[in-house]
Short mmCIF file of C-alpha atoms in Angstrom, two decimals:
data_model
loop_
_atom_site.label_atom_id
_atom_site.label_comp_id
_atom_site.label_asym_id
_atom_site.label_seq_id
_atom_site.Cartn_x
_atom_site.Cartn_y
_atom_site.Cartn_z
CA THR L 1 4.32 -41.62 -21.74
CA PRO L 2 2.22 -39.16 -23.81
CA SER L 3 3.05 -38.98 -27.51
CA ASN L 4 3.94 -35.60 -29.00
CA SER L 5 0.79 -35.79 -31.12
CA SER L 6 -1.49 -35.50 -28.10
CA ALA L 7 -3.11 -32.17 -27.25
CA ALA L 8 -2.35 -31.00 -23.71
CA SER L 9 -6.01 -31.51 -22.81
CA ASP L 10 -5.80 -35.12 -24.00
CA VAL L 11 -2.81 -35.65 -21.70
CA TYR L 12 -4.84 -34.23 -18.79
CA LYS L 13 -7.71 -36.61 -19.60
CA ARG L 14 -5.32 -39.56 -19.48
CA GLN L 15 -3.98 -38.38 -16.12
CA ILE L 16 -7.50 -38.01 -14.75
CA HIS L 17 -8.37 -41.48 -16.07
CA ALA L 18 -5.32 -42.89 -14.30
CA LEU L 19 -6.29 -41.23 -11.01
CA GLU L 20 -9.84 -42.55 -11.31
CA ASN L 21 -8.44 -46.06 -11.90
CA LEU L 22 -5.52 -45.74 -9.52
CA GLU L 23 -5.65 -49.22 -7.98
CA ARG L 24 -5.71 -50.91 -11.40
CA MET L 25 -3.03 -48.70 -13.01
CA ARG L 26 -0.71 -48.08 -10.05
CA ASP L 27 3.02 -48.77 -10.63
CA GLU L 28 2.53 -49.47 -14.33
CA VAL L 29 4.00 -47.69 -17.38
CA TYR L 30 1.72 -46.85 -20.32
CA ASN L 31 2.38 -45.48 -23.81
CA VAL L 32 -0.45 -43.15 -24.90
CA GLY L 33 -1.01 -43.02 -28.65
CA ASN L 34 -1.81 -45.27 -31.59
CA GLU L 35 0.20 -47.84 -33.56
CA ARG L 36 -0.61 -45.96 -36.75
CA MET L 37 1.80 -43.26 -35.53
CA ASN L 38 4.69 -45.74 -35.71
CA TYR L 39 7.23 -44.99 -38.46
CA THR L 40 10.72 -46.39 -38.92
CA LYS L 41 13.54 -44.03 -39.91
CA GLU L 42 13.33 -45.51 -43.39
CA ASP L 43 9.60 -44.71 -43.54
CA VAL L 44 10.34 -41.09 -42.63
CA ALA L 45 13.21 -40.81 -45.13
CA LEU L 46 11.05 -42.18 -47.95
CA ALA L 47 8.20 -39.82 -47.08
CA ILE L 48 10.58 -36.84 -47.18
CA ARG L 49 11.95 -37.99 -50.54
CA LYS L 50 8.46 -37.65 -52.02
CA LYS L 51 8.85 -33.91 -51.47
CA VAL L 52 12.62 -33.40 -51.78
CA GLU L 53 14.82 -35.50 -54.09
CA TYR L 54 17.91 -36.86 -52.33
CA GLN L 55 19.87 -40.07 -51.93
CA ILE L 56 19.16 -42.45 -49.06
CA TYR L 57 22.29 -44.31 -47.99
CA TYR L 58 21.98 -47.69 -46.28
CA ALA L 59 25.13 -48.50 -44.27
CA ASP L 60 26.03 -52.18 -44.28
CA VAL L 61 28.78 -51.89 -41.69
CA GLY L 62 29.06 -50.41 -38.22
CA THR L 63 26.33 -49.57 -35.72
CA ASP L 64 23.88 -46.68 -35.81
CA ALA L 65 24.37 -44.57 -32.69
CA ASP L 66 20.71 -43.50 -32.94
CA ARG L 67 18.82 -46.57 -31.74
CA ARG L 68 15.32 -45.07 -31.83
CA ASN L 69 14.30 -47.21 -34.82
CA TYR L 70 11.59 -49.21 -33.06
CA THR L 71 7.82 -49.49 -32.94
CA VAL L 72 5.69 -48.81 -29.89
CA SER L 73 2.71 -50.86 -28.75
CA PHE L 74 -0.29 -49.08 -27.25
CA GLU L 75 -2.30 -52.23 -26.52
CA LYS L 76 -1.70 -51.94 -22.78
CA VAL L 77 -3.18 -48.45 -22.55
CA ARG L 78 -6.17 -49.50 -24.67
CA GLN L 79 -6.83 -52.34 -22.24
CA ALA L 80 -6.85 -49.70 -19.48
CA GLY L 81 -9.64 -47.86 -21.32
CA ILE L 82 -7.73 -44.99 -22.99
CA GLU L 83 -7.88 -44.09 -26.69
CA PRO L 84 -6.66 -40.87 -28.42
CA VAL L 85 -9.66 -38.85 -29.57
CA SER L 86 -8.15 -35.78 -31.26
CA VAL L 87 -4.92 -34.20 -32.46
CA CYS L 88 -3.56 -30.70 -31.88
CA PRO L 89 -0.83 -29.95 -34.44
CA SER L 90 2.24 -28.27 -32.96
CA LEU L 91 4.25 -26.87 -35.86
CA GLY L 92 5.85 -23.77 -34.36
CA ALA L 93 6.78 -21.26 -37.05
CA ASN L 94 5.33 -23.62 -39.70
CA ARG L 95 1.82 -23.49 -38.23
CA PRO L 96 -0.67 -23.08 -41.10
CA ASP L 97 -2.19 -19.59 -41.29
CA LEU L 98 -5.28 -19.30 -43.47
CA THR L 99 -5.47 -15.55 -42.72
CA HIS L 100 -1.93 -14.64 -43.86
CA PRO L 101 -1.72 -11.43 -45.96
CA ASP L 102 0.23 -13.22 -48.72
CA PRO L 103 -1.97 -15.40 -51.00
CA ALA L 104 0.99 -17.70 -51.67
CA GLU L 105 1.43 -18.32 -47.93
CA ARG L 106 -2.28 -19.01 -47.57
CA GLN L 107 -2.02 -21.63 -50.32
CA LYS L 108 0.94 -23.21 -48.56
CA SER L 109 -1.21 -23.34 -45.43
CA ILE L 110 -3.93 -25.16 -47.37
CA GLU L 111 -1.36 -27.76 -48.39
CA ARG L 112 -0.06 -28.09 -44.82
CA TRP L 113 -3.60 -28.69 -43.59
CA ARG L 114 -4.09 -31.40 -46.22
CA GLN L 115 -0.92 -33.08 -44.93
CA ILE L 116 -2.20 -32.80 -41.35
CA ILE L 117 -5.56 -34.28 -42.39
CA ASP L 118 -3.69 -37.17 -44.06
CA ALA L 119 -1.70 -37.81 -40.87
CA VAL L 120 -4.76 -37.67 -38.62
CA SER L 121 -6.63 -40.03 -40.94
CA ALA L 122 -3.69 -42.44 -40.99
CA MET L 123 -3.67 -42.48 -37.19
CA GLY L 124 -7.32 -43.50 -37.13
CA ILE L 125 -8.34 -40.36 -35.21
CA ASP L 126 -11.43 -38.47 -36.32
CA THR L 127 -10.78 -34.86 -35.23
CA VAL L 128 -8.03 -32.24 -35.47
CA LEU L 129 -8.08 -28.92 -33.62
CA VAL L 130 -7.96 -25.96 -36.02
CA VAL L 131 -6.77 -22.41 -35.38
CA PRO L 132 -7.47 -20.75 -38.74
CA GLY L 133 -5.36 -17.65 -38.09
CA ALA L 134 -5.63 -14.37 -36.21
CA VAL L 135 -6.57 -10.71 -36.37
CA THR L 136 -3.45 -8.52 -36.06
CA ASP L 137 -2.37 -4.98 -36.81
CA GLN L 138 -1.50 -6.28 -40.27
CA VAL L 139 -4.64 -8.39 -40.79
CA ALA L 140 -7.99 -6.64 -40.35
CA TYR L 141 -10.91 -8.46 -38.76
CA ASP L 142 -12.96 -8.69 -41.97
CA GLU L 143 -9.91 -9.86 -43.94
CA ALA L 144 -9.14 -12.59 -41.40
CA TYR L 145 -12.78 -13.71 -41.34
CA TYR L 146 -13.22 -14.07 -45.09
CA ARG L 147 -9.78 -15.60 -45.66
CA ALA L 148 -10.45 -18.21 -42.97
CA LEU L 149 -13.88 -18.85 -44.44
CA ALA L 150 -12.44 -19.35 -47.93
CA GLY L 151 -9.65 -21.61 -46.66
CA LEU L 152 -11.92 -23.90 -44.67
CA ARG L 153 -14.43 -24.07 -47.54
CA GLU L 154 -11.59 -25.26 -49.76
CA LEU L 155 -10.45 -27.84 -47.19
CA ALA L 156 -13.94 -29.14 -46.35
CA PRO L 157 -14.31 -31.58 -49.30
CA TYR L 158 -10.87 -33.06 -48.56
CA ALA L 159 -11.75 -33.50 -44.88
CA GLU L 160 -15.02 -35.15 -45.91
CA ARG L 161 -13.22 -37.64 -48.15
CA LYS L 162 -10.74 -38.45 -45.37
CA ARG L 163 -13.48 -38.61 -42.69
CA VAL L 164 -11.64 -36.13 -40.46
CA ASN L 165 -13.35 -33.34 -38.52
CA LEU L 166 -11.79 -29.86 -38.66
CA ALA L 167 -12.78 -28.45 -35.27
CA VAL L 168 -12.27 -24.67 -34.96
CA GLU L 169 -11.36 -23.54 -31.45
CA TYR L 170 -11.54 -20.02 -30.03
CA VAL L 171 -8.03 -19.32 -28.70
CA TRP L 172 -7.85 -15.56 -27.99
CA ASN L 173 -6.88 -14.86 -31.60
CA ARG L 174 -9.17 -11.80 -31.78
CA MET L 175 -11.63 -13.35 -34.23
CA LEU L 176 -14.89 -15.30 -33.98
CA LEU L 177 -15.44 -13.56 -30.65
CA SER L 178 -19.07 -14.51 -30.02
CA PRO L 179 -21.02 -17.77 -30.13
CA MET L 180 -23.40 -16.33 -32.74
CA GLU L 181 -20.48 -15.36 -34.97
CA MET L 182 -18.89 -18.80 -34.57
CA ARG L 183 -22.21 -20.47 -35.39
CA ASP L 184 -22.79 -18.32 -38.47
CA PHE L 185 -19.19 -18.83 -39.62
CA LEU L 186 -19.59 -22.62 -39.48
CA ASP L 187 -23.03 -22.41 -41.08
CA ALA L 188 -21.47 -20.48 -43.97
CA ILE L 189 -18.97 -23.29 -44.55
CA GLY L 190 -21.80 -25.79 -44.58
CA SER L 191 -19.85 -29.01 -44.02
CA GLU L 192 -20.53 -31.72 -41.45
CA ARG L 193 -16.77 -32.15 -41.22
CA VAL L 194 -16.05 -28.54 -40.18
CA GLY L 195 -17.24 -27.80 -36.67
CA PHE L 196 -16.46 -26.34 -33.26
CA TYR L 197 -13.89 -27.44 -30.67
CA PHE L 198 -15.61 -26.23 -27.50
CA ASP L 199 -13.14 -25.15 -24.80
CA THR L 200 -14.85 -24.32 -21.53
CA GLY L 201 -11.99 -22.20 -20.23
CA ASN L 202 -11.08 -20.10 -23.25
CA MET L 203 -14.19 -17.96 -23.53
CA VAL L 204 -15.11 -17.41 -19.88
CA ILE L 205 -12.98 -14.25 -19.74
CA PHE L 206 -15.19 -12.64 -22.40
CA GLY L 207 -18.48 -14.52 -22.11
CA TYR L 208 -20.37 -17.50 -20.74
CA PRO L 209 -19.48 -21.05 -21.81
CA GLU L 210 -23.03 -22.29 -21.24
CA GLN L 211 -24.26 -19.79 -23.85
CA TRP L 212 -21.62 -20.95 -26.33
CA ALA L 213 -22.72 -24.55 -25.74
CA ARG L 214 -26.37 -23.73 -26.39
CA ILE L 215 -25.84 -21.52 -29.44
CA CYS L 216 -23.09 -23.60 -31.11
CA GLY L 217 -24.28 -26.96 -29.80
CA ARG L 218 -25.01 -28.67 -33.11
CA HIS L 219 -21.53 -27.77 -34.39
CA ILE L 220 -19.57 -29.16 -31.41
CA LYS L 221 -17.17 -31.96 -32.39
CA LYS L 222 -15.02 -32.23 -29.25
CA VAL L 223 -14.76 -30.56 -25.84
CA HIS L 224 -11.75 -29.33 -23.88
CA VAL L 225 -12.80 -29.26 -20.22
CA LYS L 226 -10.73 -26.56 -18.52
CA GLY L 227 -11.18 -24.15 -15.62
CA PHE L 228 -10.37 -20.44 -15.66
CA LYS L 229 -10.36 -17.62 -13.06
CA VAL L 230 -11.31 -14.25 -14.54
CA GLY L 231 -9.76 -12.08 -11.80
CA PRO L 232 -6.15 -13.28 -11.99
CA LYS L 233 -6.68 -14.35 -15.63
CA THR L 234 -5.33 -17.84 -15.14
CA PHE L 235 -6.32 -21.42 -15.85
CA THR L 236 -7.12 -23.35 -12.70
CA TYR L 237 -8.68 -26.48 -11.29
CA LEU L 238 -12.19 -27.11 -12.59
CA LEU L 239 -14.07 -26.57 -9.34
CA ASP L 240 -11.98 -23.49 -8.44
CA SER L 241 -12.88 -21.77 -11.71
CA ASP L 242 -15.48 -19.10 -12.56
CA ILE L 243 -17.36 -21.45 -14.91
CA ASN L 244 -20.98 -22.17 -14.04
CA TRP L 245 -20.74 -25.96 -14.33
CA LYS L 246 -24.33 -26.45 -13.20
CA GLU L 247 -25.66 -24.34 -16.08
CA LEU L 248 -23.15 -25.80 -18.52
CA SER L 249 -24.18 -29.37 -17.73
#
């Protein structure tokens, strides 16, 4: 059972691991995650109260219809050789946007990223995938670039203290379009804790992953191994893709 804190690519890795160890893992159920992600309902309520003042009521009679107040053990999956290696925040409309036109919203995004860094650190995971924002008809390329640069420079010292890597991934957001630009962007931040989340499938439609690996190599923190077909513009099985795996390896 994958936890909702796992990036899709991490789920795929666990599935591949299970297939490669099929005889050992067959007919077994595994929880994928980390005990540090366990919180009781009281833990959650108290954490919310740090931000919003309200009364917590403890009922001393009756039965709570919501029985999800339990902790989950991940020891079994660790014994099978699987450990979470990164986190991909999924916050929907609340996703932090360091390139937002409104300075107040950008500051809120800084605070959201600090909270995410805290959570990742508490889980004992060393890397979080970062999408800094996007170029749109309302946000010019140069504005997005310098806002993202400023935001990640501000977050870098906090990430360093928490020992969490902020790994920027190229996700078709119309910015950081070349490996040289990504390299120079990360160089300008100048932190060992701000690096590159290399996704083999995301850039093949516009470039060559092996060139990204060579040019941005020293900045790579984690790798998403994905296949992509340029013609139909679709993700696919690794060996069916248009990626030159021989050159990339």
